[in-house]
Amino acid sequence: MGSLETQIATSQDRDQDLLYLKSKLTDLEDRSQRDNICLLGIPENEEGTEIQAFLSSTLSKLTSLDFDPPLEFQRAHRVGPKCSDTSLRPRPIIACLLLHNQNRQILQAACSHGPFRIGQRDIRITADYSKDTNERRKAFLALRPRVCQLEIKYGLFDPARMWVTKN
């Protein structure tokens, strides 16, 4: 009996350690991605061969911001395997900006403006988070209709904390 109690205690300690390490890994992932933005809805091959030049001009037009110095990217690419079926949603574009304040300006403009439009398409610009953080943020979506029905102001803090305000 004593041996089983020791094994259970050890197992519980391992579970706690695992949860702690998982939260640390998520935090590290989010911190490494904090200068990234994710662009959703840009049609495939719209960017041509120069994705950074395309993003620089497109983001300036969409957000109506004058960037001084001009936007510079560490890297930019589409995520996921290329699909030949054009009826599917286009792959997201992940772009890592060199200057953090430009990242924040773009995200603030996107937040205050809502979806942008290019032709007939809605374009959304979001922060790039880890998979775990995105899942935690999605959990709040179930509350959204009820909060709107009750006319309560709400929002999400980085990375995944919800605030609500009544009156």
mmCIF file of C-alpha atoms in Angstrom:
data_model
loop_
_atom_site.group_PDB
_atom_site.id
_atom_site.type_symbol
_atom_site.label_atom_id
_atom_site.label_comp_id
_atom_site.label_asym_id
_atom_site.label_seq_id
_atom_site.Cartn_x
_atom_site.Cartn_y
_atom_site.Cartn_z
ATOM 1 C CA MET A 1 0.000 0.000 0.000
ATOM 2 C CA GLY A 2 2.855 2.359 0.847
ATOM 3 C CA SER A 3 4.480 1.665 -2.517
ATOM 4 C CA LEU A 4 1.267 2.567 -4.363
ATOM 5 C CA GLU A 5 0.914 5.826 -2.397
ATOM 6 C CA THR A 6 4.489 6.755 -3.298
ATOM 7 C CA GLN A 7 3.860 6.007 -6.974
ATOM 8 C CA ILE A 8 0.684 8.120 -6.959
ATOM 9 C CA ALA A 9 2.501 11.034 -5.295
ATOM 10 C CA THR A 10 5.345 10.762 -7.814
ATOM 11 C CA SER A 11 2.858 10.623 -10.690
ATOM 12 C CA GLN A 12 1.085 13.753 -9.407
ATOM 13 C CA ASP A 13 4.423 15.562 -9.121
ATOM 14 C CA ARG A 14 5.257 14.597 -12.706
ATOM 15 C CA ASP A 15 1.860 15.851 -13.889
ATOM 16 C CA GLN A 16 2.446 19.200 -12.177
ATOM 17 C CA ASP A 17 5.930 19.419 -13.681
ATOM 18 C CA LEU A 18 4.534 18.584 -17.107
ATOM 19 C CA LEU A 19 1.854 21.289 -16.843
ATOM 20 C CA TYR A 20 4.467 23.812 -15.715
ATOM 21 C CA LEU A 21 6.777 22.921 -18.611
ATOM 22 C CA LYS A 22 3.896 23.095 -21.084
ATOM 23 C CA SER A 23 2.954 26.593 -19.896
ATOM 24 C CA LYS A 24 6.595 27.692 -20.124
ATOM 25 C CA LEU A 25 6.866 26.308 -23.663
ATOM 26 C CA THR A 26 3.687 28.117 -24.720
ATOM 27 C CA ASP A 27 4.997 31.348 -23.215
ATOM 28 C CA LEU A 28 8.331 30.968 -25.036
ATOM 29 C CA GLU A 29 6.536 30.241 -28.313
ATOM 30 C CA ASP A 30 4.313 33.311 -27.910
ATOM 31 C CA ARG A 31 7.304 35.503 -27.101
ATOM 32 C CA SER A 32 9.233 34.277 -30.136
ATOM 33 C CA GLN A 33 6.212 35.064 -32.340
ATOM 34 C CA ARG A 34 5.339 38.476 -30.872
ATOM 35 C CA ASP A 35 6.781 40.413 -33.838
ATOM 36 C CA ASN A 36 4.747 38.324 -36.290
ATOM 37 C CA ILE A 37 1.480 39.286 -37.881
ATOM 38 C CA CYS A 38 -0.863 36.895 -39.631
ATOM 39 C CA LEU A 39 -2.769 38.003 -42.736
ATOM 40 C CA LEU A 40 -5.849 35.960 -43.576
ATOM 41 C CA GLY A 41 -7.816 36.025 -46.813
ATOM 42 C CA ILE A 42 -5.201 37.251 -49.310
ATOM 43 C CA PRO A 43 -5.729 35.205 -52.478
ATOM 44 C CA GLU A 44 -3.068 32.711 -53.492
ATOM 45 C CA ASN A 45 -0.373 34.068 -55.842
ATOM 46 C CA GLU A 46 -1.588 37.662 -55.326
ATOM 47 C CA GLU A 47 1.791 38.501 -53.803
ATOM 48 C CA GLY A 48 3.803 37.356 -56.804
ATOM 49 C CA THR A 49 7.472 36.570 -56.239
ATOM 50 C CA GLU A 50 8.217 39.566 -53.980
ATOM 51 C CA ILE A 51 6.060 38.897 -50.935
ATOM 52 C CA GLN A 52 7.793 41.505 -48.746
ATOM 53 C CA ALA A 53 7.321 44.328 -51.271
ATOM 54 C CA PHE A 54 3.699 43.250 -51.748
ATOM 55 C CA LEU A 55 3.079 43.266 -47.982
ATOM 56 C CA SER A 56 4.762 46.625 -47.523
ATOM 57 C CA SER A 57 2.550 48.336 -50.098
ATOM 58 C CA THR A 58 -0.607 46.415 -49.145
ATOM 59 C CA LEU A 59 -0.296 47.065 -45.405
ATOM 60 C CA SER A 60 0.314 50.770 -45.990
ATOM 61 C CA LYS A 61 -2.814 50.969 -48.186
ATOM 62 C CA LEU A 62 -5.039 48.871 -45.928
ATOM 63 C CA THR A 63 -4.148 50.553 -42.644
ATOM 64 C CA SER A 64 -3.726 54.085 -44.078
ATOM 65 C CA LEU A 65 -0.587 54.449 -41.970
ATOM 66 C CA ASP A 66 2.559 56.253 -43.086
ATOM 67 C CA PHE A 67 5.466 54.203 -41.850
ATOM 68 C CA ASP A 68 8.662 56.075 -41.125
ATOM 69 C CA PRO A 69 11.002 54.235 -41.527
ATOM 70 C CA PRO A 70 9.354 52.074 -44.219
ATOM 71 C CA LEU A 71 8.165 48.606 -43.284
ATOM 72 C CA GLU A 72 10.949 46.039 -43.169
ATOM 73 C CA PHE A 73 10.435 42.348 -42.718
ATOM 74 C CA GLN A 74 12.758 39.754 -41.296
ATOM 75 C CA ARG A 75 10.805 37.110 -43.205
ATOM 76 C CA ALA A 76 7.388 36.535 -44.746
ATOM 77 C CA HIS A 77 5.831 33.361 -46.091
ATOM 78 C CA ARG A 78 2.614 31.433 -46.571
ATOM 79 C CA VAL A 79 1.835 28.690 -44.075
ATOM 80 C CA GLY A 80 0.825 25.166 -44.979
ATOM 81 C CA PRO A 81 0.937 23.032 -48.088
ATOM 82 C CA LYS A 82 -0.086 24.580 -51.379
ATOM 83 C CA CYS A 83 -3.450 23.328 -52.580
ATOM 84 C CA SER A 84 -4.550 23.329 -56.211
ATOM 85 C CA ASP A 85 -8.236 23.704 -55.290
ATOM 86 C CA THR A 86 -9.040 27.433 -55.589
ATOM 87 C CA SER A 87 -12.393 27.046 -53.825
ATOM 88 C CA LEU A 88 -10.624 26.511 -50.507
ATOM 89 C CA ARG A 89 -9.550 29.359 -48.262
ATOM 90 C CA PRO A 90 -6.172 30.799 -49.189
ATOM 91 C CA ARG A 91 -3.251 29.962 -46.928
ATOM 92 C CA PRO A 92 -2.408 32.557 -44.290
ATOM 93 C CA ILE A 93 0.661 34.759 -44.648
ATOM 94 C CA ILE A 94 2.953 35.085 -41.629
ATOM 95 C CA ALA A 95 5.227 38.127 -41.639
ATOM 96 C CA CYS A 96 7.864 38.989 -39.052
ATOM 97 C CA LEU A 97 8.501 42.724 -38.838
ATOM 98 C CA LEU A 98 11.870 44.100 -37.801
ATOM 99 C CA LEU A 99 10.411 46.937 -35.710
ATOM 100 C CA HIS A 100 8.063 45.983 -32.891
ATOM 101 C CA ASN A 101 6.293 49.359 -32.814
ATOM 102 C CA GLN A 102 5.261 48.948 -36.473
ATOM 103 C CA ASN A 103 3.780 45.581 -35.583
ATOM 104 C CA ARG A 104 1.729 47.203 -32.808
ATOM 105 C CA GLN A 105 0.575 50.028 -35.107
ATOM 106 C CA ILE A 106 -0.659 47.543 -37.694
ATOM 107 C CA LEU A 107 -2.462 45.413 -35.098
ATOM 108 C CA GLN A 108 -4.101 48.485 -33.497
ATOM 109 C CA ALA A 109 -5.288 49.694 -36.910
ATOM 110 C CA ALA A 110 -6.648 46.220 -37.671
ATOM 111 C CA CYS A 111 -8.420 46.063 -34.309
ATOM 112 C CA SER A 112 -10.082 49.458 -34.678
ATOM 113 C CA HIS A 113 -10.978 48.986 -38.350
ATOM 114 C CA GLY A 114 -12.145 45.381 -38.408
ATOM 115 C CA PRO A 115 -11.804 43.334 -41.606
ATOM 116 C CA PHE A 116 -10.228 45.183 -44.522
ATOM 117 C CA ARG A 117 -11.334 44.657 -48.110
ATOM 118 C CA ILE A 118 -9.321 43.962 -51.239
ATOM 119 C CA GLY A 119 -11.757 43.704 -54.118
ATOM 120 C CA GLN A 120 -14.470 41.294 -53.005
ATOM 121 C CA ARG A 121 -12.395 39.658 -50.265
ATOM 122 C CA ASP A 122 -12.259 40.355 -46.543
ATOM 123 C CA ILE A 123 -8.697 40.559 -45.252
ATOM 124 C CA ARG A 124 -8.029 40.089 -41.545
ATOM 125 C CA ILE A 125 -4.813 40.959 -39.758
ATOM 126 C CA THR A 126 -4.144 39.272 -36.427
ATOM 127 C CA ALA A 127 -1.315 38.600 -34.034
ATOM 128 C CA ASP A 128 0.455 35.281 -34.467
ATOM 129 C CA TYR A 129 0.096 33.067 -31.386
ATOM 130 C CA SER A 130 1.072 29.523 -30.521
ATOM 131 C CA LYS A 131 -1.411 26.690 -31.031
ATOM 132 C CA ASP A 132 -2.174 26.439 -27.295
ATOM 133 C CA THR A 133 -2.843 30.166 -26.987
ATOM 134 C CA ASN A 134 -5.107 30.120 -30.053
ATOM 135 C CA GLU A 135 -7.101 27.277 -28.495
ATOM 136 C CA ARG A 136 -7.474 29.233 -25.237
ATOM 137 C CA ARG A 137 -8.616 32.301 -27.204
ATOM 138 C CA LYS A 138 -11.138 30.191 -29.177
ATOM 139 C CA ALA A 139 -12.708 29.062 -25.892
ATOM 140 C CA PHE A 140 -14.037 32.607 -25.437
ATOM 141 C CA LEU A 141 -15.910 32.480 -28.756
ATOM 142 C CA ALA A 142 -18.668 30.416 -27.142
ATOM 143 C CA LEU A 143 -19.327 33.283 -24.707
ATOM 144 C CA ARG A 144 -19.498 35.940 -27.403
ATOM 145 C CA PRO A 145 -23.174 35.594 -28.472
ATOM 146 C CA ARG A 146 -24.388 35.637 -24.872
ATOM 147 C CA VAL A 147 -22.243 38.656 -23.942
ATOM 148 C CA CYS A 148 -23.501 40.535 -27.019
ATOM 149 C CA GLN A 149 -27.085 39.614 -26.171
ATOM 150 C CA LEU A 150 -26.635 41.085 -22.688
ATOM 151 C CA GLU A 151 -25.045 44.223 -24.229
ATOM 152 C CA ILE A 152 -21.863 43.810 -22.241
ATOM 153 C CA LYS A 153 -18.594 45.228 -23.509
ATOM 154 C CA TYR A 154 -15.853 42.647 -23.770
ATOM 155 C CA GLY A 155 -12.397 42.136 -25.181
ATOM 156 C CA LEU A 156 -9.360 39.890 -25.072
ATOM 157 C CA PHE A 157 -6.087 40.876 -23.480
ATOM 158 C CA ASP A 158 -2.844 39.366 -24.713
ATOM 159 C CA PRO A 159 -2.507 36.516 -24.933
ATOM 160 C CA ALA A 160 -5.772 34.941 -23.715
ATOM 161 C CA ARG A 161 -7.562 36.786 -20.924
ATOM 162 C CA MET A 162 -11.089 38.065 -21.364
ATOM 163 C CA TRP A 163 -12.407 41.241 -19.776
ATOM 164 C CA VAL A 164 -16.035 42.281 -19.532
ATOM 165 C CA THR A 165 -17.560 45.637 -18.615
ATOM 166 C CA LYS A 166 -21.206 46.359 -17.919
ATOM 167 C CA ASN A 167 -22.306 50.006 -18.193
#
